[in-house]
Tab-separated table of C-alpha atoms and ligand atoms in Angstrom:
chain	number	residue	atom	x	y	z
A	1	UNK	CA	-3.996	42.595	7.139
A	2	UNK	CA	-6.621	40.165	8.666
A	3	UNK	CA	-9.829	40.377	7.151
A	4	UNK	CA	-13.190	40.088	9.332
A	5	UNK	CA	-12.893	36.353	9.752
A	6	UNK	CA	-9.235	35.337	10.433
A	7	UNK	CA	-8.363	33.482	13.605
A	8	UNK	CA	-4.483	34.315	15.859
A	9	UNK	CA	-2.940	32.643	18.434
A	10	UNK	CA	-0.984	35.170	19.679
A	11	UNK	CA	1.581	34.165	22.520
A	12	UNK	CA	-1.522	31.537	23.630
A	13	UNK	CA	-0.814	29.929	26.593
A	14	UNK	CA	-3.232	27.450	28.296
A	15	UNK	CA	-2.493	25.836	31.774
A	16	UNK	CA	-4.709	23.270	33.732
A	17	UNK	CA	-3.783	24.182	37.122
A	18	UNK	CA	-0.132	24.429	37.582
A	19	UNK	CA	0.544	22.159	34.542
A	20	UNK	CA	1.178	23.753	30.848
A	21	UNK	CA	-0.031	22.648	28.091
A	22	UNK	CA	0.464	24.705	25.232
A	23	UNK	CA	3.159	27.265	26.206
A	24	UNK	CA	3.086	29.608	23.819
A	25	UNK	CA	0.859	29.139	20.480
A	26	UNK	CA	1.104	32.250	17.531
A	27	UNK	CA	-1.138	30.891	14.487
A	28	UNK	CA	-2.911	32.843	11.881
A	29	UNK	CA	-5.921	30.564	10.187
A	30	UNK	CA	-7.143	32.657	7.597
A	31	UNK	CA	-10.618	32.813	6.552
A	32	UNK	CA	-11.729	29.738	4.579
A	33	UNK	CA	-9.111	27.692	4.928
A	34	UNK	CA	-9.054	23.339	5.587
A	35	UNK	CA	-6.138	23.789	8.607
A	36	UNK	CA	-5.222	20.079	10.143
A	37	UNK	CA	-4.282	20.900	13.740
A	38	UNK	CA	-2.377	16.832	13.845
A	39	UNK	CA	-0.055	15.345	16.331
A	40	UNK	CA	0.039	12.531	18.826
A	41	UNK	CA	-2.242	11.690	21.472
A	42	UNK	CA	-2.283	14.991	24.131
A	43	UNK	CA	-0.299	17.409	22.639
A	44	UNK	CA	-2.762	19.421	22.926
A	45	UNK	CA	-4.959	19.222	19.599
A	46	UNK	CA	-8.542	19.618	21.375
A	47	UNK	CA	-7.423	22.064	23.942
A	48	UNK	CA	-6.515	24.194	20.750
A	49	UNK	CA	-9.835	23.568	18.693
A	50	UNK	CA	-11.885	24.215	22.314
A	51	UNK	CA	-9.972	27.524	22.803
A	52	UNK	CA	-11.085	28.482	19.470
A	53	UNK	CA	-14.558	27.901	20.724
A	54	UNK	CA	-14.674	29.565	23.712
A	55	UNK	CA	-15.274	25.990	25.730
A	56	UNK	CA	-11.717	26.281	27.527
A	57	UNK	CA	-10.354	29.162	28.602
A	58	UNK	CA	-7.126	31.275	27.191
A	59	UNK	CA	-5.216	31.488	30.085
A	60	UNK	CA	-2.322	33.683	28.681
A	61	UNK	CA	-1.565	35.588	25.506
A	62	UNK	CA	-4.316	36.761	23.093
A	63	UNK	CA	-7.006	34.918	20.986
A	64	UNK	CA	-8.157	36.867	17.816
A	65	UNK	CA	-11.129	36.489	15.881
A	66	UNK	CA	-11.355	38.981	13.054
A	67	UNK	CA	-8.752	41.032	14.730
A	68	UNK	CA	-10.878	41.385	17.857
A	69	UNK	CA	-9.642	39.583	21.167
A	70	UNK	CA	-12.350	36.612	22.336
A	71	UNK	CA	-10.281	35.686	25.262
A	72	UNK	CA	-13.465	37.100	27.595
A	73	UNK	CA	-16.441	36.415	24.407
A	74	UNK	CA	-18.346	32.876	25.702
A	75	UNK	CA	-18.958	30.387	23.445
A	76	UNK	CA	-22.334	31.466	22.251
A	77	UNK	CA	-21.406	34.854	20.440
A	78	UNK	CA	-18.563	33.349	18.650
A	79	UNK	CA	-21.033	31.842	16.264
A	80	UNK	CA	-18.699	28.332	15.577
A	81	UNK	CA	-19.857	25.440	14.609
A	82	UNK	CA	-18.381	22.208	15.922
A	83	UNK	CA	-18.233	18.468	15.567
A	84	UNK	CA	-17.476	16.097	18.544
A	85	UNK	CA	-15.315	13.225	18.423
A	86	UNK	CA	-18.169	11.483	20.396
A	87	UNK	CA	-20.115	13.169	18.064
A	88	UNK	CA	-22.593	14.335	21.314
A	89	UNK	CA	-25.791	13.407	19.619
A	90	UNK	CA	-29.288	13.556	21.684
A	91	UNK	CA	-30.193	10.041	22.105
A	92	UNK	CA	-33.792	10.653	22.816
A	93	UNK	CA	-34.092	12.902	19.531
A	94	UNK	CA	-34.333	11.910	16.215
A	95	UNK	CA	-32.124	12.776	13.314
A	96	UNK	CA	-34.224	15.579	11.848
A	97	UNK	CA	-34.837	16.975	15.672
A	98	UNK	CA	-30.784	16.472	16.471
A	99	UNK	CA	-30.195	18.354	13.384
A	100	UNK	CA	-32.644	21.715	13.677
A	101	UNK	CA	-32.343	21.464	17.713
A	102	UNK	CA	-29.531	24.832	17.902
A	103	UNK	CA	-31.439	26.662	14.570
A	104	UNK	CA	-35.106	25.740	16.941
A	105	UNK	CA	-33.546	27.326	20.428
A	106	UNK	CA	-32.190	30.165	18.113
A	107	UNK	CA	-35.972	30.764	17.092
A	108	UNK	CA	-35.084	30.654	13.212
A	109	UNK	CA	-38.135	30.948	11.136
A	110	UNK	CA	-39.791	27.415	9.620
A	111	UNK	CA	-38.702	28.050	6.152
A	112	UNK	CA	-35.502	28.625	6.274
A	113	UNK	CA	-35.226	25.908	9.019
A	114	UNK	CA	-36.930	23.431	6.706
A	115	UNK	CA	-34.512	24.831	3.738
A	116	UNK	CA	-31.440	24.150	5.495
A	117	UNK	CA	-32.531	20.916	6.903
A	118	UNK	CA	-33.423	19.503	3.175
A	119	UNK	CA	-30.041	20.871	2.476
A	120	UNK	CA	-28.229	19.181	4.871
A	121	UNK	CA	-30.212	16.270	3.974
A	122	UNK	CA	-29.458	15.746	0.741
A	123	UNK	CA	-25.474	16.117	0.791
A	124	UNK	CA	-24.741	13.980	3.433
A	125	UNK	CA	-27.581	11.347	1.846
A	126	UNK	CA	-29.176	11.138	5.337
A	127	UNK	CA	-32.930	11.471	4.228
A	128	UNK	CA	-34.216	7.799	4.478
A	129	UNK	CA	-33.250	8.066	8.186
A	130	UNK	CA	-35.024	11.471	9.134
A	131	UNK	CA	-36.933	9.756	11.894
A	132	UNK	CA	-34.429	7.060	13.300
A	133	UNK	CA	-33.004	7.413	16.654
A	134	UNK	CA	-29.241	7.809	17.008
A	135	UNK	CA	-29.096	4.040	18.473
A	136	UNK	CA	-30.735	2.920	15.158
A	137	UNK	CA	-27.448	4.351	13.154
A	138	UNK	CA	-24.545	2.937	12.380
A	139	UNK	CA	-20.694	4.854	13.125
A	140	UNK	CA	-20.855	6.613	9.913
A	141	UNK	CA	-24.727	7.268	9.624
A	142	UNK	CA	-24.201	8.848	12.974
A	143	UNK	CA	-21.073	10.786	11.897
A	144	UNK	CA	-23.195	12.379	9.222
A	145	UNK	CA	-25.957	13.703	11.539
A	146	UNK	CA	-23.124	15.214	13.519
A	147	UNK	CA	-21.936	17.023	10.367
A	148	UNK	CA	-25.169	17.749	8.890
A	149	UNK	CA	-26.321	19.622	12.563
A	150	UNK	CA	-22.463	21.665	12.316
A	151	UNK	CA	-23.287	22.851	8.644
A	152	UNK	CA	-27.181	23.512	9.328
A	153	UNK	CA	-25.859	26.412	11.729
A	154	UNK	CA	-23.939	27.898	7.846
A	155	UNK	CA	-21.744	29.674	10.900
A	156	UNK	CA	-17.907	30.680	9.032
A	157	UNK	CA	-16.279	28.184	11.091
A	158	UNK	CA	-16.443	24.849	11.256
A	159	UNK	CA	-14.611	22.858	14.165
A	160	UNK	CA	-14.116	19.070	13.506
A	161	UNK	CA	-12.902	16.973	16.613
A	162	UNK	CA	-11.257	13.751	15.068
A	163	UNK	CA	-14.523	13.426	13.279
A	164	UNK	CA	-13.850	10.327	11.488
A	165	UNK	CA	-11.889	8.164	14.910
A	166	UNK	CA	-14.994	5.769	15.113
A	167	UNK	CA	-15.183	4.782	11.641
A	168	UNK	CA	-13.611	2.006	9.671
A	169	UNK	CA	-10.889	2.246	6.995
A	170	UNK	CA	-13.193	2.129	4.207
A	171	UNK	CA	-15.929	4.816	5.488
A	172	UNK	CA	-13.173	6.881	6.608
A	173	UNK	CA	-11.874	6.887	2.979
A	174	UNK	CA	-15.046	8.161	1.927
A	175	UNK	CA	-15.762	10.276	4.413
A	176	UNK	CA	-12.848	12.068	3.892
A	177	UNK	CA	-13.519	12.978	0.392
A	178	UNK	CA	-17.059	13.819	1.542
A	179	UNK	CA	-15.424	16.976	3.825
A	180	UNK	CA	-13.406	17.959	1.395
A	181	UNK	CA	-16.583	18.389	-0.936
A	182	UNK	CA	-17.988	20.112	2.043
A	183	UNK	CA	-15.379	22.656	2.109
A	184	UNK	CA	-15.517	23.390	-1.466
A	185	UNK	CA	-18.628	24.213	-1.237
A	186	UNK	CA	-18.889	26.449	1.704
A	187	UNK	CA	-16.067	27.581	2.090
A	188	UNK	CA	-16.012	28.175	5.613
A	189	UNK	CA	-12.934	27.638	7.921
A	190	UNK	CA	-12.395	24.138	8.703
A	191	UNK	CA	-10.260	23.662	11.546
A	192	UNK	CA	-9.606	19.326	11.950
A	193	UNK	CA	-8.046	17.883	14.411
A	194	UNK	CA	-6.616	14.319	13.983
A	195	UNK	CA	-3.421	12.329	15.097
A	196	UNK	CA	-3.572	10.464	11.427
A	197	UNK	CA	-1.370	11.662	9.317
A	198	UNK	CA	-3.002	10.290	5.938
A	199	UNK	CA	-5.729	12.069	7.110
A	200	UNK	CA	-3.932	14.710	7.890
A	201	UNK	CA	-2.597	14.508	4.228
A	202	UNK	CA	-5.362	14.113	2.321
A	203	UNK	CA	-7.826	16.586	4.188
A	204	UNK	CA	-5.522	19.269	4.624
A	205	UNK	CA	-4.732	22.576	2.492
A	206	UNK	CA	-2.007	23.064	5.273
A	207	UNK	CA	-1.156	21.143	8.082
A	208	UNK	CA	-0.405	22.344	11.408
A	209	UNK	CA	2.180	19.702	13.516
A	210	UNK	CA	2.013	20.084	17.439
A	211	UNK	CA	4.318	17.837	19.921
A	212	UNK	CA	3.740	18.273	23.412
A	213	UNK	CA	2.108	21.784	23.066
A	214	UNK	CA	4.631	23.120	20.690
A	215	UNK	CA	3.922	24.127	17.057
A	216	UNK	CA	6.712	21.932	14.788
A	217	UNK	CA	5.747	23.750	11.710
A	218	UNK	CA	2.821	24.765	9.767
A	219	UNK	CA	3.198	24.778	6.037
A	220	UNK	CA	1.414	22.469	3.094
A	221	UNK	CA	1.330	18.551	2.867
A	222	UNK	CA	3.833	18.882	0.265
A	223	UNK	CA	6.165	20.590	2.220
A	224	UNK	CA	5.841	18.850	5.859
A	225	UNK	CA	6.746	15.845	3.881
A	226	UNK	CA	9.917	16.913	1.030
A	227	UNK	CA	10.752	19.847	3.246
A	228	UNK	CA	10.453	19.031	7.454
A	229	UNK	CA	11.593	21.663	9.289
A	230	UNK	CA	12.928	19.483	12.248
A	231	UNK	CA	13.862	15.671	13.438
A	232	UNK	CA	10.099	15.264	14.506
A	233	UNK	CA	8.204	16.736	11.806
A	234	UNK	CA	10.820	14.567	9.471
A	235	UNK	CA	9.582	11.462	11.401
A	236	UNK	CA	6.304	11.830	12.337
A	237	UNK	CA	5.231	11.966	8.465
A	238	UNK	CA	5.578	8.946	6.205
A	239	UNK	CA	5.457	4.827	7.756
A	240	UNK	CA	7.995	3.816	8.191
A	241	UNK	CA	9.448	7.144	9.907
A	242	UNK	CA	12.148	8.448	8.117
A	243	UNK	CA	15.559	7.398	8.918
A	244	UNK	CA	17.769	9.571	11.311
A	245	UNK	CA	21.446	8.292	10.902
A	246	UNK	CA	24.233	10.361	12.928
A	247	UNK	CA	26.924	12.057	10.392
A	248	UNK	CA	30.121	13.948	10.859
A	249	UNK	CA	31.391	17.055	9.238
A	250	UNK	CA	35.073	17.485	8.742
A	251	UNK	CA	35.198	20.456	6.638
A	252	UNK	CA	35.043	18.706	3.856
A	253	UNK	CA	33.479	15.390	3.275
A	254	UNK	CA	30.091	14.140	5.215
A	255	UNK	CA	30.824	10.550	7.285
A	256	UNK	CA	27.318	8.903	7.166
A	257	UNK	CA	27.087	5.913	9.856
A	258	UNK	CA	31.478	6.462	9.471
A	259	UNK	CA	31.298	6.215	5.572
A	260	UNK	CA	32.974	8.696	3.658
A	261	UNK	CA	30.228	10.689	0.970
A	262	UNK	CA	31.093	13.250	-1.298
A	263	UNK	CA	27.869	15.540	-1.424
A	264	UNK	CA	26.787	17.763	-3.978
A	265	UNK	CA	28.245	21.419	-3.434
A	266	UNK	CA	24.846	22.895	-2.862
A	267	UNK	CA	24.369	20.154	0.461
A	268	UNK	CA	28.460	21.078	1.545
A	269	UNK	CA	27.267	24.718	1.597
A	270	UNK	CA	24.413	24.282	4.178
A	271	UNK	CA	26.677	22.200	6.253
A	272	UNK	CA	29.469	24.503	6.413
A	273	UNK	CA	26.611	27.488	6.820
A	274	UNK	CA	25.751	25.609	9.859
A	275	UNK	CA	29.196	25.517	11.652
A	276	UNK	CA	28.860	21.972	13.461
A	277	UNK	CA	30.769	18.742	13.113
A	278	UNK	CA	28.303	16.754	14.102
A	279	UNK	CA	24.395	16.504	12.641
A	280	UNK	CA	22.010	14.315	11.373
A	281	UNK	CA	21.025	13.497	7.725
A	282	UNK	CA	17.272	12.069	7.664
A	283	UNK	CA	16.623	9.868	4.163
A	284	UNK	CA	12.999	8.491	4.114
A	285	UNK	CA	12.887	4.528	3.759
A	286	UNK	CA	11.509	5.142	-0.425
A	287	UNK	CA	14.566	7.203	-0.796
A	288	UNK	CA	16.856	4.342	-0.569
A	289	UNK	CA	17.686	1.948	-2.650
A	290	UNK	CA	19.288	-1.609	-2.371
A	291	UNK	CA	21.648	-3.826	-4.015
A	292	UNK	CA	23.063	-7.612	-3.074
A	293	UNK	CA	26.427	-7.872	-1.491
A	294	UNK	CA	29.252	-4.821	-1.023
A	295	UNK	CA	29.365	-2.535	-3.189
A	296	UNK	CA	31.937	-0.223	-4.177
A	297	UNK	CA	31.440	3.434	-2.457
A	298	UNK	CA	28.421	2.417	-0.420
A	299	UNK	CA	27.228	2.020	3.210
A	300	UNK	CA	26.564	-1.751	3.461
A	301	UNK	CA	24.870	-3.649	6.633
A	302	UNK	CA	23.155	-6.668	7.097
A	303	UNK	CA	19.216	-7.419	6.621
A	304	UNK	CA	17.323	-8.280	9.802
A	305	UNK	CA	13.562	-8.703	8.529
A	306	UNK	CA	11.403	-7.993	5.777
A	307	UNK	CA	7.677	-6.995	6.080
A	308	UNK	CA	5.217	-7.633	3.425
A	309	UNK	CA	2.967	-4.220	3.218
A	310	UNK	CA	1.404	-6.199	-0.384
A	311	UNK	CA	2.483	-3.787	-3.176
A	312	UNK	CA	6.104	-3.114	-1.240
A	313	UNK	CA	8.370	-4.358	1.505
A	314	UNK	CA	9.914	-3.081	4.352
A	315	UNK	CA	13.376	-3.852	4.499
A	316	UNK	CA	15.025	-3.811	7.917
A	317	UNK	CA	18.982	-3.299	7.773
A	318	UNK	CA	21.650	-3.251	10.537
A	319	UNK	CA	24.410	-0.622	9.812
A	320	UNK	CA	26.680	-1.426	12.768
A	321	UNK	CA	24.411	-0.625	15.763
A	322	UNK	CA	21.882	1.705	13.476
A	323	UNK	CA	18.985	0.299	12.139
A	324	UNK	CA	17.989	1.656	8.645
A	325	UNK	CA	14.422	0.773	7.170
A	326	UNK	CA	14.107	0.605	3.288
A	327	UNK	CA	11.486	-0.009	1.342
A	328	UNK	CA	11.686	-1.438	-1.850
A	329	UNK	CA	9.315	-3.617	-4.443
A	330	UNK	CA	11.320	-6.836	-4.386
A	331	UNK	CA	14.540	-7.168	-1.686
A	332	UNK	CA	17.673	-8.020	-3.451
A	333	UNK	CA	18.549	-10.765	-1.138
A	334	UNK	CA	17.198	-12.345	2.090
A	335	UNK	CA	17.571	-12.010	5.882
A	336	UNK	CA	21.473	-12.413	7.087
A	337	UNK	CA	22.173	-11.563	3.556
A	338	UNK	CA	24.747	-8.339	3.179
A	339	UNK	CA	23.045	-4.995	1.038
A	340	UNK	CA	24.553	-1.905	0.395
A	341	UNK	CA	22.485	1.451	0.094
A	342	UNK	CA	21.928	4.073	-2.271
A	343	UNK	CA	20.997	7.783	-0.893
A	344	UNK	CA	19.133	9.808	-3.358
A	345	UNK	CA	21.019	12.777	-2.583
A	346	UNK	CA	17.848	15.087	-4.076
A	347	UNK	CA	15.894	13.526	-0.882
A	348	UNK	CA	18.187	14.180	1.768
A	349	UNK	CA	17.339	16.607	4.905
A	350	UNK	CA	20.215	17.619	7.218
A	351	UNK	CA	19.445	18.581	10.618
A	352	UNK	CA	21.826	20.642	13.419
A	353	UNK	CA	22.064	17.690	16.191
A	354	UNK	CA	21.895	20.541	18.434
A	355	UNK	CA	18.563	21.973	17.365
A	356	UNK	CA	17.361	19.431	15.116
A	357	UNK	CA	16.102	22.103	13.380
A	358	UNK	CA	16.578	21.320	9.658
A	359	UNK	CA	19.802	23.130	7.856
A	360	UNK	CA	17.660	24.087	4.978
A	361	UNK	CA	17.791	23.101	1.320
A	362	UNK	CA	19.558	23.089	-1.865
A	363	UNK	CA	17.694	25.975	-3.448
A	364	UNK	CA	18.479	28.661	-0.611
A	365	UNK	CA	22.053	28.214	-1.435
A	366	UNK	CA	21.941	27.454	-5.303
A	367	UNK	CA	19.651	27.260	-8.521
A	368	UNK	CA	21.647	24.088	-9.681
A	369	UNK	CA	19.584	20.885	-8.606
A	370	UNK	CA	21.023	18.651	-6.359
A	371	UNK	CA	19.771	15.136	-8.444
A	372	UNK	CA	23.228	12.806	-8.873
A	373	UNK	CA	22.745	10.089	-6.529
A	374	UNK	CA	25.568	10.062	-3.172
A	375	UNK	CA	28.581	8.807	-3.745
A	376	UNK	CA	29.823	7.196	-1.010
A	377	UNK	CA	33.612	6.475	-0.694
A	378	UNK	CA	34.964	3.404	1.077
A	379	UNK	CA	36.581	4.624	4.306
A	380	UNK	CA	37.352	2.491	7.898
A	381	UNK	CA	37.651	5.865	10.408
A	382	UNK	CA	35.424	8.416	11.707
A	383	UNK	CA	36.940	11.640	11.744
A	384	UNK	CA	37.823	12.711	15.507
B	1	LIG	P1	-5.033	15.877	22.224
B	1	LIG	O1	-6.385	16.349	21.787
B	1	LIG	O2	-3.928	16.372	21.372
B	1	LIG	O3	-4.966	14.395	22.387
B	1	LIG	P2	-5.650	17.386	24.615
B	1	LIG	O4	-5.725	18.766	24.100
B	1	LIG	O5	-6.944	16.711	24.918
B	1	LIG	O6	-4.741	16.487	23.679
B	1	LIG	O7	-4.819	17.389	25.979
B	1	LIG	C1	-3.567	17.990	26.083
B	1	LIG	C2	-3.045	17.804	27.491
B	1	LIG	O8	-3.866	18.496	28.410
B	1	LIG	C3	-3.044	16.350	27.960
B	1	LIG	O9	-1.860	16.134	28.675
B	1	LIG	C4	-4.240	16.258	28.850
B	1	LIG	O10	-4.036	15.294	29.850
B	1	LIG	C5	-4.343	17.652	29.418
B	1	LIG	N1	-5.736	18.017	29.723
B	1	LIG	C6	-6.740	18.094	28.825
B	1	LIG	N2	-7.894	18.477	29.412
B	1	LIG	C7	-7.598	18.655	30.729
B	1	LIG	C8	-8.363	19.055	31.874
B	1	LIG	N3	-9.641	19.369	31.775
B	1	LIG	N4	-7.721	19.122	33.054
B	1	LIG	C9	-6.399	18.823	33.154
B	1	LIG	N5	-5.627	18.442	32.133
B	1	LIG	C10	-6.206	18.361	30.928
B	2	LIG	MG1	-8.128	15.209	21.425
């Protein structure tokens, strides 16, 4: 059932010329819902949030609004509000005119102009600069006026173009809690489209990941980062990416980087539900941990650097001719040094190297919880 409000991509396909961009998009958005649309630089983020618009046209499939097809509906009767990444201000007005300009063309009546205008006002804290020219802003004051003009129009959706690209870390911070606020309080549709995933992660009620045109997987923050449903959603989340290290199946026993584990039943399962020898097992540099020297039943390799983030370090390992990335509070030994690793086995994610679609996890095939930590058993050979 989708109720008056909720937005579908349904077999969406949008070509410039003879070049595709988004091949074939199905999305549901439902009504009042904070949806991320994040991914890297022209995957097609914008060309998605301008669809939704009506400012580039649907050149395949079906866009739904309410259950009614927009494909043909312009812009202007799709009653959306959006926010530029440029944020598209007029230069020559000033705040209060930039803000009221769309409710003034619409001929709203005074009051309720002046009403929504104090409104607007007063939540983004943009009232001593009512009569200041764009130029006489700075990034963020600017930012706000491009909000405060999106929310004066109280339309259901709200369309926000990497609002926050021009600020600095610290405004962006705030600003960030400021949308959220937003949202609660209006609970319109916020579509948002940004390539940072902390943004991404702190914004977002769910999170939608595109690469090159191609939905990775929609589902919560929570999940896109303890449950990836692929190799790219498994890397793009988290800094340092998670680490993709080939493995090999023999029936039995998972070779990690050619060491011998023995895995909890519940991982052998998915493995052996999966039918290939080879895949890969992702482990997220926090999930590992280090000790000095080799160590009985371990993967060992050899530090390369270290890199102070302040509160932790990144350390930088060569396994052979992998490169694993851990990161730890304190190393246990220097560069050139030898460490061997520790795999929390409860924050593993196995992937089919054909697909690199994710095998799935513990609790499809079992209640018991997968939380001893790998053993891994000395062993020269890779199986054949
Ligand atoms: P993103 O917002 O994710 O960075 P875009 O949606 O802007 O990416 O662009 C997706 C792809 O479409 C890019 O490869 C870009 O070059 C291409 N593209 C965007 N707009 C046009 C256009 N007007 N004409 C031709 N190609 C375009
Ligand atoms: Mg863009």
């Amino acid at each position: 059932m989708v109720d008056k409000y909720t937005i579908e991509f349904d077999h969406v396909e949008k070509s410039y010329q003879n070049n595709t961009v988004i091949p074939d998009l199905n999305l549901t958005i439902p009504a009042g819902e904070r949806l991320i649309l994040l991914g890297p630089s022209g995957c097609g983020k914008s060309t998605t949030l301008r669809m939704i618009a009506g400012l580039e046209e649907v050149t395949g499939g079906e866009l739904r609004i309410g259950g009614r097809r927009v494909n043909e509906i312009p812009s202007g009767e799709r009653n959306i509000a959006m926010v530029f990444q440029n944020y598209a201000l007029y230069p020559h007005m000033s705040v209060e005119e930039n803000i009221v300009y769309a409710l003034r063309v619409h001929k709203m009546n005074r009051e309720e102009m002046q009403r929504r205008l104090k409104t607007a006002l007063e939540i983004l804290n943009l009232k001593p600069y009512v009569k200041r020219k764009p130029r006489e802003l700075s990034g963020g004051q600017r930012q706000r006026v491009a909000l405060a003009r999106a929310l004066v129009k109280q339309s259901p959706y709200l369309l926000l173009d990497e609002p926050l690209s021009n600020l600095d870390a610290q405004l962006r911070g705030q600003a960030r809690k400021e949308l959220v606020k937003i949202h609660e309080l209006y609970h319109q549709t916020f579509i948002y489209v940004t390539h940072d995933q902390v943004e991404a992660m702190t914004v977002g009620q769910r999170i939608a990941l595109i690469n090159q045109g191609d939905l990775q997987m929609v589902d919560t923050p929570y999940r896109i980062y303890n449950r990836p449903a692929n190799v790219f959603t498994a890397r793009f989340i988290g800094s340092p990416a998670t680490n993709i290290l080939d493995a090999q199946w023999d029936g039995r026993a998972l070779y990690i980087l050619g060491q011998k584990t023995s895995l909890p039943d519940c991982w052998s399962r998915l493995i052996a539900r999966n039918g290939e020898e080879a895949v890969y097992l992702g482990i997220r540099p926090e999930h590992i941990r280090l000790q000095a020297g080799v160590c009985e039943n371990a993967l060992c390799g050899q530090i390369r650097y270290i890199e102070d983030y302040g509160s932790k370090r990144g350390v930088y390992v060569a396994v052979g001719d992998t490169e694993v990335v851990c990161i730890c509070d304190c190393p246990p030994c220097g560069a050139g040094e030898t460490v061997s690793f520790y795999l929390d086995s409860d924050h593993i994610h196995l992937f089919s190297r054909s697909t690199e679609k994710s095998l799935g996890y513990p609790e499809e095939v079992s209640d018991e919880q997968a939380l001893q930590p790998l053993i891994l058993e000395r062993h020269d050979s890779v199986p054949a």
